[in-house]
Each structure stands twice: as C-alpha cells, then as structure tokens.
Amino acid sequence: MPTDPACPPTDTDQQSPSGHCGPVFTFRRMAGLDQALLSTDAEWQDLRQLDPKLWMAMSCPTYGLEFDAQTLALLDADKDGRIRAREILDAVDWLCQRISHPSRLRERRAELPLDILRQDTPEGVNVLAAARLVLDKTGAEDKTRVDRSQAASALSAAAGYAFNGDGVVPSTSVEAQDTAGDAVSHFITTGLTVVGGMRDDSGMPGLDAALAGHFREALHAVREWRQKTHDADLPLGRDTAEAWSLMQRLGPKLDDYFARCRMAAFAPQTLPALNEENELASLENATTELFSMDHLSRRPLARIAAGQPLDLQTGVNPAWENDMRAFRRLFGALLPPPENGHTGADAAHTLDEETWHAIQNRFAPYAALLAQKPKFSRAPEDAAPFSAQGQPPLALAPDGDPLGRKFLPPHPEEAVDRLSDEELDALLSPATEEAFAAYVKRDLAAPRMDALRDLEKLVLLHANLYTLLMNFVSFADFYEPGNRAIFLAGTLYIDSRSCSLCVHVDDVNAHVRLATQSHLCLLYCLCVRKDASGKEHTATIAAALTAGSADDLIEGRHGVFVDNAGQPWDSTLLRVVRNPISLREATWAPYIRFANLVGGQLQKLVAAKDAAISNASSKLASSTTGGQADAAAKAAPQKQPFDIAKSAGIFAAVSVGISMVSASFTYIARSIFSLGWWWPMALLVIFAVISGPSVVMAWFKLRRRSLGPLLDASGWAVNTGAPINFTLGGALTAVGQMPPGAQRSLDDPYGLPARLGHSRVRRAFMTILALLLLAAASLGGYWAWHGEAPSWIRFWRHEAPAASATDGKNTGSPGQIAPGQIAPGKSASGKPGQSGNTDVTPQHSEGGTAASSGADASGAAPSGKNTPASEKTDGQNPTDSNTQKANAKDAAKTGKNAGETAGPASSNAASTGSPLSGLEALVPGKTPGPGASDAQPEAKGK
C-alpha cells in the first residue's frame, strides 16, 4: 500500500489532522488489548511501519517453544538463540519478495501453492523454477503445490549431484572416464593445498573460476622465481638450497660460539661462566640432565677459549654433531685448507670468525633472491581443521577472507616446494585450463541448490510464519478460543483439575522471583518420562492454577503432565506460589482460616494434655520402679473418700464455660430472630461483613493477573502486561465434571442406610440412642426431684434480664412492677415474708439467694404468671425467715469452699452482671447482678 511521504514517521507523536497517513492495520479487542491480525497483503508488506511499541513481544528464545525447530533456526540469522523483531521483519520482507499474496498465510497450510509465487521478481522466478523441477524429479501427481517432504527430498538428492549450479567444482565432481579428468583433479587438489578453496553446495571444498585464476597466477609467480634462481650465481650450485637451510639452523649457534670466544679474550675470569661449568654442580640429577639432548642443545657448540677457532671435527657438542658433519660436507669448498694437509674425511677443518662472516656474505645475494619468493596465505594456528575422504588437509578460513574462501591450507609453501618444474608446466598448460573451465560451465548450467534451499525455506515460512506472528506481534493465538500459543508446553492434570497454562522452566528459583509478579497461583512441577529405549527425560514446568483451591496442593504431590505431542510425563510438585485463585475461594477463605485456627488450637491443647499425661505416667513409672522396695515395706495408704467440695471449682468452671458459650449463641440467635422477617437480611449482612474484605482484596489481585511476568521469567521480552481477566482465567483451568446425560445412583454401599443394616453399626447406633435416652431420663429425674431444671438450662432460657418485655407483656420501667408480678420480698398475699397458702421451698443449691430460682432475672414470672415454677401449692405453712437465714449461711459456707477451686472462672461470670446460676453462687466473692439484687432486697439489706 503506498504511503504519503509527507506523513511523519511512526515513532513520532505527530498525527495528520487532515486525513490518514500510512497503511491501515486491523486490530481486534481481546481481553482488553488490541491485537493486530495482519489480515491484508498491505499489512504484511508494510509491517515495518507498525509501531514496535504496539507489538506484544520484542524477542523470544528459540528453545522451550512448541514450534518447528527448523523454522526457528532459519529465522535466527545471527545464531544467538533468540528471535528478535528485526529478524521477524527481515523474514517478512524476504517472503514478500517471493509471494504475491502473503495474507493467504493465515490459512496455515503445509503445502505451498504455486499460484501465489511472484513472477515479476527474480527471486520469485527462481523459486518457481525450483518448485517445478522438484515436482518433475519426485514424480508428483499434483503439479500445483509443493510440500515440505518433497522439497527436503529434492534438496537431499541434489547434495549428491556432481553439478549443482553454484560454479564450484570439487575434485569429486570430475568424471573418471574423462581423458583430461586426471589433470583437472590434480589441478583442483593442488590448488586446495596452495591457495585454499570455496565451499560447494554439497559441503565439499573446491575451486571456482575466480579462485582457479588466482591459483594460476600464483603458479606463474613461482615458476618465474624459480627461473631467476636458476639464472643466479649460486654459491654452491645445486647444494645452495640445502646449505642455506643448514645455515638457518646452525647460524645462531655459530654466532653464539664466536661471541663467547671474544668475551673470553676480553675477560678471562668469565671463562667458567662462559663454559657454563657452574651449572653442572647445581643440577639435582646431574647424570640424567647432563646427557639429555635437550640440555646439550642449549649449551655452547664447543668448549670456549680465547681466540680459538672452531674445530669442525673434534670437541663438538654431541647435540650438534650431525649438523657439523653436514656443514663440513657442504661448505668444505668455502673453508680454508686443513692444517694437517689431509683431504676428504680426514681433513682437520677449522672455522674462524672471519671465515664464517665471509660465508654469510657469499650467501647474501641468495638471501635477497629468497626474499622475492611468492608468499601464500596459510590458516591461523587456532583455525578449526577440516578433513574429508579424498581431500587434502585443510582448515576453516576466518570470516572476512578477501577472496571469500571457506578453506585455507596449513602449509602452502611446503606444498609449492614439493612441486617439480614439470608439474608446474602441467598445471599451467592450456589444456588443463580449458578442461577446468568446461567443468565450471557444466556446473553453472545445472539448477542451483540455493534455489532449492529457498524453496524449502519458503515452504516452512508459508506453514509457520503466521503462527509465529500471532504469538509475537500479537497474542491472538493465546486469546483466541480453540488456538494454542507456542509458549504453552502442555496440560497438567492434578487434584481433579487440568491446567492448560503451562510453560517450560530452566531455573525454578530464578523463575519464581519474576513470575511472582504475575499474581497467578503457580505450580512448579518436575516431569519425568522414559522413551522406548529406556532413556530418561526430565523437564520442569510452571502451571497456572486459576480455578478451585490450593489447600490440598502440597510439595511432593504427584500428577500427570501431557505435552502437546500427547506424551505423558510423571510430574511431582516442587513448589507452590500462592495467590488468589478465584472469588469463590476468597469468599470462604475467612471461614476456612477460622476453622483451621480452631482445629490447630484444639490439636495443640490435646497435644499438651497428652504430653502432660505422658510425663506424669513416666514420672509415676520411674518413682514406682525406684521405690518398689520401700513401697512393699510400707502399708498401702487408706483410700480417701471422694470430696465433692474439692471438685466443686472444676464443676463450676465447666458450667461457666458451657454457660458462656451457650449464652453467646443464644444471644446471637435471639438478636437475629428478634428482627422478624428481616433476619435473612441480617444473615446476609453478617456474611458480607466477614467475607467482604477477603473478596475485595482478591478482586483487586485477580484483576492484576498478567501473562507478561510469567513469559519474562521464561526468557521472553514482553512489551505489554497481557492481562488475564476472570473469564479467561476460568477457561485456563478446568474442574472435573460429569459428562452431560450421566446417571447417578445414590445407592452408596458405605452410606448411612447401608451401614445401619450392618450388625455392628446397628449395635453402636442403638448404644448411642440408649445413652441419649438415659441422659434425658436423668434430666427429667433431676427436674422432678428438685422441682426445677438444672441451672445451665435455666441460664439458657432466662439469659436476658428483660425477656418478658420482648413480647409486650412487661413495658414498665425497671423500677415499676408489672401487673401480675410479685414484688421483691413479698408474697402473693402482699405481706412481707409470706406467700399465703403457698409453700416456698428454700433453694439451698443456689447459694442462699432465692431470687435465682426459676423466676426471670427482671423480677417477672415466666409467661406473665404470678407463681414461680419452683413453688409448691400443697397447703403447708411457709418457711419462716429464721430458717431461710440459716439456709443462706450454710450455702455461703459451701460457696466459700467451692470458690477456692473455681478461681477466675466464677469471677468472670460475675462480671457479666446477669443473675447467678447455682454453681456461680458457690464461688466466693461472687456478687449477684442487678437483676438478683432487685429480686431480693431483703437479703441484700441483711
């Protein structure tokens, strides 16, 4: 799509107010983000103009992805193990040069149709020709499309072709039946050892036309240099080269010898040091070190003396004896006559410093001629070697070679020196040159393997590039239902749930530090699988849990991980990163925490009691064992009778605890049900008050869930947060459900109906039922005997001081007496201390306070009646005041004894201000509440 050159660049904040500038891109709103879809050809061709800040990712690793590895290797141009936005753009541009309709890649087909190949560009024409050649070679029936297998097989077959169109001719491409084949093969092999080679598409080293021309120029230079050498005045004729090589080895030692002799003449006292005599005494192992050739080669050539010439026959260092013998043979003509007059092997030749300098000057022209010898490039010492069958030893050339060579020879000068003049003439013959040029021409006429490689690359990009773009430029594959993103590793099945958001993890600790910012509940699992050969494979994944609860997920729990290839792995839970999972979990979290807290405290209490009992048992056992003899001698102590007064405090504490708990629940229940038909709304308000803060906090955290930190921890560079909303989070984790239409049978063989049919369960059930009946009978007997209910029941029934006022029967003030109510301290007849014909039984068990009997704490009788439930109407005379005073004193004494045991429990009950129960009245220091004081003014005054 053409763009307006007047439009500002996309990376600026300027916008054209008059109209649209640049291409039109299509976006789709998904999970609160705008995702680019690349649905038109213009969007593909102008992808570089899309603002990079709108891309979902800027780079991703080439590992840990559920994506074609060969396509990733093609996209990773710099081979650094990462795919970057620049490489994505280069791949799109390369694709658009060869395909006319790139938007058709949205079909994600594995076959490449030939009708989308461009015929208006050289790249498209070459790929089209290669595709047609592949279809012809493979004999495919469908000539309109090429698949990946066809391109790969054609490329593999072309690797064995002698001619592949690249213009490089290896020695293996030379035909054996050709008459000039031997000469061409020798030309290529020699060229590789002298100037190196190019890489053929088959991977073998060879020569192309340019490198072959460079090799011929080098051979011409060598032949010219040799001709100069032959025409020059050589000091020793044919032996000059050998003598020069000997001088290069022996020259430094001769110079060292004559320098030491000059030093001995200048300073005779240094003669022992010059002969290195002191070093012999310092050797730890003189015998072994002295006779080693390595040690001798570092010592002087002969014994040093002032002004002494070098004897070339006797007294020579054994390490240099062979070289000195060769020196006598080669340089005998240049040495002065022997002193003994002998010739041949018996001649006693000596060499002084003046003669040595004369020999060096004699070889100076030859040294200058050697400086003109052609130089050749050799492989660096650290270069990687290359070896192949039938090829000379080579090394890989470094990048940036001036001639573009891929191979370099390790020793080119030695290879040139081994060539004779006849071999040079054969290599430079016109026949050899023409034969090699013919092979190059035949290779260039063959189809190029580069076109076949481009065809294979195009097939791969046609099938996979759009998938990568929808996971790089946008995350449409992740947000689109039914598609799978390339960073999803598989599905984890654990705790009756399946987690589909699973990513590969290299280092758990490093991954956790960054992935925690995603606010996802993450499960890190170690996955193990064995293949058919028995080899064990391991992998580590991180799975996001977005439904249910994580209460039962602990380290070491096992599950099954199924990768995208359908292969099952045994998974073990390594670590759990806990975050809010859902609003349902947050709703019940306070109650679960409270239940866990209560359960934990009970467990601690039981554990403490069990430990105390165990310690007491241990002490008792040790004391019994230690004092067994003394215990046998002493008489058994007399068993003390049970004293209920000592246990009254315990009973009082238990009664107070039960009363407080029951009173709390009773108060709550009365408060709720007193609202009438508004009590369901009250329950909802209480429920909202308890669960509301947890739900609100969870709601904020769930809104912050993001995929970005999770991918960043896996090596991605994510541009935006990639949020995960409530709907998407619920879809990422599936909870086990019955299939539609399933039928459920409630005939549980281990349920309560079935268990009641069992004899043992039936006996237990009957036993429990009998105990309940016995408890009810005991309660009824207590009521019948004492004429009133137990104190804890009365406390439950009459816990509120104004209970009778709630039904509208008592609307007076606390100081007034309602109709039908008995005034405090008066009987039904209206006289103090009397009750007419009613016989009032003293309440000895209530601590001497008659006001704490069955009457309401406010002074009103239950249900508006004037006679309390504890009174009898048998016609007997009422008890006089003296008898009541005596009974009150006795109950006070009993309460004093019980108070020593009850302790703080009874004092806490007294602080409530409510009427005292029977056991509470036994506690010393316990004062009646306001209700009790109003009910018994006479007792209070006394």
PDB file of N, CA, C and O in Angstrom, residues 46-98:
ATOM      1  N   ASP A  46       3.756  -3.710   4.705  1.00  0.00           N
ATOM      2  CA  ASP A  46       4.110  -2.509   5.460  1.00  0.00           C
ATOM      3  C   ASP A  46       4.223  -2.783   6.958  1.00  0.00           C
ATOM      4  O   ASP A  46       3.988  -1.887   7.773  1.00  0.00           O
ATOM      5  N   LEU A  47       4.602  -3.994   7.303  1.00  0.00           N
ATOM      6  CA  LEU A  47       4.702  -4.335   8.726  1.00  0.00           C
ATOM      7  C   LEU A  47       5.752  -3.509   9.432  1.00  0.00           C
ATOM      8  O   LEU A  47       5.648  -3.260  10.641  1.00  0.00           O
ATOM      9  N   ARG A  48       6.768  -3.059   8.721  1.00  0.00           N
ATOM     10  CA  ARG A  48       7.801  -2.232   9.348  1.00  0.00           C
ATOM     11  C   ARG A  48       7.241  -0.899   9.836  1.00  0.00           C
ATOM     12  O   ARG A  48       7.842  -0.251  10.701  1.00  0.00           O
ATOM     13  N   GLN A  49       6.134  -0.465   9.271  1.00  0.00           N
ATOM     14  CA  GLN A  49       5.546   0.804   9.682  1.00  0.00           C
ATOM     15  C   GLN A  49       4.642   0.676  10.905  1.00  0.00           C
ATOM     16  O   GLN A  49       4.163   1.686  11.414  1.00  0.00           O
ATOM     17  N   LEU A  50       4.402  -0.544  11.347  1.00  0.00           N
ATOM     18  CA  LEU A  50       3.631  -0.725  12.579  1.00  0.00           C
ATOM     19  C   LEU A  50       4.516  -0.373  13.774  1.00  0.00           C
ATOM     20  O   LEU A  50       5.636  -0.871  13.895  1.00  0.00           O
ATOM     21  N   ASP A  51       4.002   0.485  14.618  1.00  0.00           N
ATOM     22  CA  ASP A  51       4.772   0.960  15.771  1.00  0.00           C
ATOM     23  C   ASP A  51       5.232  -0.223  16.618  1.00  0.00           C
ATOM     24  O   ASP A  51       4.415  -1.025  17.076  1.00  0.00           O
ATOM     25  N   PRO A  52       6.554  -0.384  16.821  1.00  0.00           N
ATOM     26  CA  PRO A  52       7.032  -1.519  17.632  1.00  0.00           C
ATOM     27  C   PRO A  52       6.485  -1.518  19.047  1.00  0.00           C
ATOM     28  O   PRO A  52       6.429  -2.569  19.687  1.00  0.00           O
ATOM     29  N   LYS A  53       6.063  -0.352  19.529  1.00  0.00           N
ATOM     30  CA  LYS A  53       5.526  -0.310  20.891  1.00  0.00           C
ATOM     31  C   LYS A  53       4.180  -1.005  20.986  1.00  0.00           C
ATOM     32  O   LYS A  53       3.707  -1.284  22.083  1.00  0.00           O
ATOM     33  N   LEU A  54       3.553  -1.261  19.841  1.00  0.00           N
ATOM     34  CA  LEU A  54       2.282  -1.975  19.823  1.00  0.00           C
ATOM     35  C   LEU A  54       2.464  -3.480  19.708  1.00  0.00           C
ATOM     36  O   LEU A  54       1.492  -4.215  19.801  1.00  0.00           O
ATOM     37  N   TRP A  55       3.681  -3.935  19.488  1.00  0.00           N
ATOM     38  CA  TRP A  55       3.935  -5.370  19.408  1.00  0.00           C
ATOM     39  C   TRP A  55       3.817  -5.970  20.810  1.00  0.00           C
ATOM     40  O   TRP A  55       4.200  -5.349  21.806  1.00  0.00           O
ATOM     41  N   MET A  56       3.327  -7.175  20.884  1.00  0.00           N
ATOM     42  CA  MET A  56       3.198  -7.828  22.184  1.00  0.00           C
ATOM     43  C   MET A  56       4.542  -8.274  22.730  1.00  0.00           C
ATOM     44  O   MET A  56       4.748  -8.302  23.941  1.00  0.00           O
ATOM     45  N   ALA A  57       5.475  -8.635  21.860  1.00  0.00           N
ATOM     46  CA  ALA A  57       6.795  -9.098  22.301  1.00  0.00           C
ATOM     47  C   ALA A  57       7.848  -8.502  21.386  1.00  0.00           C
ATOM     48  O   ALA A  57       7.588  -8.195  20.211  1.00  0.00           O
ATOM     49  N   MET A  58       9.053  -8.349  21.924  1.00  0.00           N
ATOM     50  CA  MET A  58      10.181  -7.846  21.145  1.00  0.00           C
ATOM     51  C   MET A  58      11.229  -8.905  20.889  1.00  0.00           C
ATOM     52  O   MET A  58      12.034  -8.776  19.975  1.00  0.00           O
ATOM     53  N   SER A  59      11.258  -9.959  21.670  1.00  0.00           N
ATOM     54  CA  SER A  59      12.180 -11.077  21.443  1.00  0.00           C
ATOM     55  C   SER A  59      11.677 -12.283  22.210  1.00  0.00           C
ATOM     56  O   SER A  59      10.921 -12.153  23.179  1.00  0.00           O
ATOM     57  N   CYS A  60      12.121 -13.432  21.766  1.00  0.00           N
ATOM     58  CA  CYS A  60      11.756 -14.690  22.429  1.00  0.00           C
ATOM     59  C   CYS A  60      12.885 -15.681  22.208  1.00  0.00           C
ATOM     60  O   CYS A  60      13.659 -15.564  21.252  1.00  0.00           O
ATOM     61  N   PRO A  61      13.035 -16.675  23.082  1.00  0.00           N
ATOM     62  CA  PRO A  61      14.089 -17.678  22.900  1.00  0.00           C
ATOM     63  C   PRO A  61      13.704 -18.682  21.818  1.00  0.00           C
ATOM     64  O   PRO A  61      12.526 -18.829  21.460  1.00  0.00           O
ATOM     65  N   THR A  62      14.707 -19.372  21.308  1.00  0.00           N
ATOM     66  CA  THR A  62      14.472 -20.423  20.315  1.00  0.00           C
ATOM     67  C   THR A  62      14.259 -21.786  20.956  1.00  0.00           C
ATOM     68  O   THR A  62      14.112 -22.771  20.232  1.00  0.00           O
ATOM     69  N   TYR A  63      14.238 -21.848  22.274  1.00  0.00           N
ATOM     70  CA  TYR A  63      14.029 -23.103  22.981  1.00  0.00           C
ATOM     71  C   TYR A  63      12.805 -22.967  23.879  1.00  0.00           C
ATOM     72  O   TYR A  63      12.372 -21.867  24.203  1.00  0.00           O
ATOM     73  N   GLY A  64      12.262 -24.082  24.268  1.00  0.00           N
ATOM     74  CA  GLY A  64      11.095 -24.068  25.134  1.00  0.00           C
ATOM     75  C   GLY A  64       9.823 -23.635  24.440  1.00  0.00           C
ATOM     76  O   GLY A  64       8.867 -23.255  25.107  1.00  0.00           O
ATOM     77  N   LEU A  65       9.779 -23.686  23.110  1.00  0.00           N
ATOM     78  CA  LEU A  65       8.602 -23.290  22.349  1.00  0.00           C
ATOM     79  C   LEU A  65       8.045 -24.499  21.614  1.00  0.00           C
ATOM     80  O   LEU A  65       8.806 -25.352  21.131  1.00  0.00           O
ATOM     81  N   GLU A  66       6.737 -24.555  21.546  1.00  0.00           N
ATOM     82  CA  GLU A  66       6.079 -25.605  20.772  1.00  0.00           C
ATOM     83  C   GLU A  66       5.948 -25.121  19.334  1.00  0.00           C
ATOM     84  O   GLU A  66       4.868 -24.796  18.853  1.00  0.00           O
ATOM     85  N   PHE A  67       7.092 -25.084  18.671  1.00  0.00           N
ATOM     86  CA  PHE A  67       7.171 -24.525  17.333  1.00  0.00           C
ATOM     87  C   PHE A  67       8.217 -25.314  16.562  1.00  0.00           C
ATOM     88  O   PHE A  67       9.099 -25.961  17.144  1.00  0.00           O
ATOM     89  N   ASP A  68       8.122 -25.252  15.221  1.00  0.00           N
ATOM     90  CA  ASP A  68       9.032 -26.012  14.377  1.00  0.00           C
ATOM     91  C   ASP A  68      10.466 -25.526  14.586  1.00  0.00           C
ATOM     92  O   ASP A  68      10.773 -24.335  14.410  1.00  0.00           O
ATOM     93  N   ALA A  69      11.356 -26.451  14.960  1.00  0.00           N
ATOM     94  CA  ALA A  69      12.738 -26.082  15.269  1.00  0.00           C
ATOM     95  C   ALA A  69      13.494 -25.642  14.022  1.00  0.00           C
ATOM     96  O   ALA A  69      14.340 -24.738  14.092  1.00  0.00           O
ATOM     97  N   GLN A  70      13.219 -26.233  12.873  1.00  0.00           N
ATOM     98  CA  GLN A  70      13.917 -25.844  11.652  1.00  0.00           C
ATOM     99  C   GLN A  70      13.545 -24.430  11.231  1.00  0.00           C
ATOM    100  O   GLN A  70      14.398 -23.660  10.778  1.00  0.00           O
ATOM    101  N   THR A  71      12.296 -24.068  11.402  1.00  0.00           N
ATOM    102  CA  THR A  71      11.889 -22.699  11.088  1.00  0.00           C
ATOM    103  C   THR A  71      12.544 -21.699  12.037  1.00  0.00           C
ATOM    104  O   THR A  71      12.961 -20.615  11.608  1.00  0.00           O
ATOM    105  N   LEU A  72      12.644 -22.035  13.305  1.00  0.00           N
ATOM    106  CA  LEU A  72      13.331 -21.150  14.249  1.00  0.00           C
ATOM    107  C   LEU A  72      14.803 -20.987  13.882  1.00  0.00           C
ATOM    108  O   LEU A  72      15.359 -19.889  13.999  1.00  0.00           O
ATOM    109  N   ALA A  73      15.452 -22.076  13.427  1.00  0.00           N
ATOM    110  CA  ALA A  73      16.853 -21.980  13.029  1.00  0.00           C
ATOM    111  C   ALA A  73      17.020 -21.090  11.795  1.00  0.00           C
ATOM    112  O   ALA A  73      18.007 -20.349  11.679  1.00  0.00           O
ATOM    113  N   LEU A  74      16.063 -21.132  10.878  1.00  0.00           N
ATOM    114  CA  LEU A  74      16.134 -20.263   9.705  1.00  0.00           C
ATOM    115  C   LEU A  74      15.931 -18.796  10.083  1.00  0.00           C
ATOM    116  O   LEU A  74      16.577 -17.904   9.529  1.00  0.00           O
ATOM    117  N   LEU A  75      15.051 -18.536  11.047  1.00  0.00           N
ATOM    118  CA  LEU A  75      14.786 -17.157  11.454  1.00  0.00           C
ATOM    119  C   LEU A  75      15.909 -16.578  12.292  1.00  0.00           C
ATOM    120  O   LEU A  75      16.138 -15.360  12.262  1.00  0.00           O
ATOM    121  N   ASP A  76      16.620 -17.416  13.047  1.00  0.00           N
ATOM    122  CA  ASP A  76      17.715 -16.944  13.898  1.00  0.00           C
ATOM    123  C   ASP A  76      18.942 -16.713  13.011  1.00  0.00           C
ATOM    124  O   ASP A  76      19.830 -17.559  12.896  1.00  0.00           O
ATOM    125  N   ALA A  77      19.009 -15.546  12.394  1.00  0.00           N
ATOM    126  CA  ALA A  77      20.075 -15.274  11.430  1.00  0.00           C
ATOM    127  C   ALA A  77      21.443 -15.187  12.099  1.00  0.00           C
ATOM    128  O   ALA A  77      22.436 -15.654  11.545  1.00  0.00           O
ATOM    129  N   ASP A  78      21.529 -14.589  13.280  1.00  0.00           N
ATOM    130  CA  ASP A  78      22.816 -14.428  13.948  1.00  0.00           C
ATOM    131  C   ASP A  78      23.166 -15.603  14.855  1.00  0.00           C
ATOM    132  O   ASP A  78      24.211 -15.580  15.516  1.00  0.00           O
ATOM    133  N   LYS A  79      22.303 -16.588  14.933  1.00  0.00           N
ATOM    134  CA  LYS A  79      22.577 -17.824  15.692  1.00  0.00           C
ATOM    135  C   LYS A  79      22.899 -17.530  17.157  1.00  0.00           C
ATOM    136  O   LYS A  79      23.786 -18.161  17.763  1.00  0.00           O
ATOM    137  N   ASP A  80      22.161 -16.611  17.762  1.00  0.00           N
ATOM    138  CA  ASP A  80      22.387 -16.295  19.172  1.00  0.00           C
ATOM    139  C   ASP A  80      21.347 -16.933  20.078  1.00  0.00           C
ATOM    140  O   ASP A  80      21.318 -16.669  21.284  1.00  0.00           O
ATOM    141  N   GLY A  81      20.476 -17.754  19.514  1.00  0.00           N
ATOM    142  CA  GLY A  81      19.484 -18.447  20.318  1.00  0.00           C
ATOM    143  C   GLY A  81      18.256 -17.626  20.643  1.00  0.00           C
ATOM    144  O   GLY A  81      17.464 -18.041  21.494  1.00  0.00           O
ATOM    145  N   ARG A  82      18.050 -16.486  19.961  1.00  0.00           N
ATOM    146  CA  ARG A  82      16.897 -15.640  20.227  1.00  0.00           C
ATOM    147  C   ARG A  82      16.335 -15.123  18.906  1.00  0.00           C
ATOM    148  O   ARG A  82      17.073 -14.885  17.946  1.00  0.00           O
ATOM    149  N   ILE A  83      15.021 -14.963  18.884  1.00  0.00           N
ATOM    150  CA  ILE A  83      14.328 -14.381  17.740  1.00  0.00           C
ATOM    151  C   ILE A  83      13.919 -12.963  18.130  1.00  0.00           C
ATOM    152  O   ILE A  83      13.207 -12.772  19.118  1.00  0.00           O
ATOM    153  N   ARG A  84      14.382 -12.004  17.344  1.00  0.00           N
ATOM    154  CA  ARG A  84      14.095 -10.603  17.640  1.00  0.00           C
ATOM    155  C   ARG A  84      13.191 -10.008  16.570  1.00  0.00           C
ATOM    156  O   ARG A  84      13.005 -10.593  15.506  1.00  0.00           O
ATOM    157  N   ALA A  85      12.666  -8.819  16.873  1.00  0.00           N
ATOM    158  CA  ALA A  85      11.737  -8.175  15.949  1.00  0.00           C
ATOM    159  C   ALA A  85      12.402  -7.883  14.613  1.00  0.00           C
ATOM    160  O   ALA A  85      11.756  -7.974  13.560  1.00  0.00           O
ATOM    161  N   ARG A  86      13.676  -7.541  14.624  1.00  0.00           N
ATOM    162  CA  ARG A  86      14.371  -7.259  13.366  1.00  0.00           C
ATOM    163  C   ARG A  86      14.424  -8.496  12.483  1.00  0.00           C
ATOM    164  O   ARG A  86      14.226  -8.405  11.252  1.00  0.00           O
ATOM    165  N   GLU A  87      14.656  -9.650  13.060  1.00  0.00           N
ATOM    166  CA  GLU A  87      14.695 -10.880  12.270  1.00  0.00           C
ATOM    167  C   GLU A  87      13.305 -11.253  11.758  1.00  0.00           C
ATOM    168  O   GLU A  87      13.176 -11.815  10.656  1.00  0.00           O
ATOM    169  N   ILE A  88      12.284 -10.934  12.525  1.00  0.00           N
ATOM    170  CA  ILE A  88      10.917 -11.177  12.047  1.00  0.00           C
ATOM    171  C   ILE A  88      10.627 -10.293  10.831  1.00  0.00           C
ATOM    172  O   ILE A  88      10.063 -10.748   9.821  1.00  0.00           O
ATOM    173  N   LEU A  89      11.005  -9.029  10.897  1.00  0.00           N
ATOM    174  CA  LEU A  89      10.776  -8.126   9.781  1.00  0.00           C
ATOM    175  C   LEU A  89      11.566  -8.548   8.548  1.00  0.00           C
ATOM    176  O   LEU A  89      11.063  -8.457   7.416  1.00  0.00           O
ATOM    177  N   ASP A  90      12.793  -9.000   8.736  1.00  0.00           N
ATOM    178  CA  ASP A  90      13.587  -9.476   7.596  1.00  0.00           C
ATOM    179  C   ASP A  90      12.939 -10.686   6.937  1.00  0.00           C
ATOM    180  O   ASP A  90      12.929 -10.808   5.704  1.00  0.00           O
ATOM    181  N   ALA A  91      12.401 -11.581   7.749  1.00  0.00           N
ATOM    182  CA  ALA A  91      11.734 -12.757   7.193  1.00  0.00           C
ATOM    183  C   ALA A  91      10.477 -12.376   6.420  1.00  0.00           C
ATOM    184  O   ALA A  91      10.180 -12.945   5.357  1.00  0.00           O
ATOM    185  N   VAL A  92       9.730 -11.396   6.915  1.00  0.00           N
ATOM    186  CA  VAL A  92       8.528 -10.954   6.211  1.00  0.00           C
ATOM    187  C   VAL A  92       8.901 -10.300   4.887  1.00  0.00           C
ATOM    188  O   VAL A  92       8.251 -10.535   3.850  1.00  0.00           O
ATOM    189  N   ASP A  93       9.959  -9.475   4.888  1.00  0.00           N
ATOM    190  CA  ASP A  93      10.398  -8.856   3.638  1.00  0.00           C
ATOM    191  C   ASP A  93      10.876  -9.912   2.646  1.00  0.00           C
ATOM    192  O   ASP A  93      10.584  -9.819   1.437  1.00  0.00           O
ATOM    193  N   TRP A  94      11.638 -10.879   3.112  1.00  0.00           N
ATOM    194  CA  TRP A  94      12.105 -11.958   2.233  1.00  0.00           C
ATOM    195  C   TRP A  94      10.912 -12.718   1.650  1.00  0.00           C
ATOM    196  O   TRP A  94      10.914 -13.094   0.477  1.00  0.00           O
ATOM    197  N   LEU A  95       9.898 -12.924   2.452  1.00  0.00           N
ATOM    198  CA  LEU A  95       8.719 -13.638   1.990  1.00  0.00           C
ATOM    199  C   LEU A  95       7.949 -12.826   0.946  1.00  0.00           C
ATOM    200  O   LEU A  95       7.500 -13.373  -0.071  1.00  0.00           O
ATOM    201  N   CYS A  96       7.804 -11.535   1.193  1.00  0.00           N
ATOM    202  CA  CYS A  96       7.030 -10.709   0.269  1.00  0.00           C
ATOM    203  C   CYS A  96       7.712 -10.563  -1.083  1.00  0.00           C
ATOM    204  O   CYS A  96       7.042 -10.255  -2.080  1.00  0.00           O
ATOM    205  N   GLN A  97       9.037 -10.763  -1.174  1.00  0.00           N
ATOM    206  CA  GLN A  97       9.720 -10.722  -2.460  1.00  0.00           C
ATOM    207  C   GLN A  97       9.428 -11.942  -3.321  1.00  0.00           C
ATOM    208  O   GLN A  97       9.678 -11.908  -4.524  1.00  0.00           O
ATOM    209  N   ARG A  98       8.882 -12.980  -2.739  1.00  0.00           N
ATOM    210  CA  ARG A  98       8.658 -14.225  -3.456  1.00  0.00           C
ATOM    211  C   ARG A  98       7.193 -14.628  -3.525  1.00  0.00           C
ATOM    212  O   ARG A  98       6.847 -15.536  -4.275  1.00  0.00           O
TER     213      ARG A  98
END
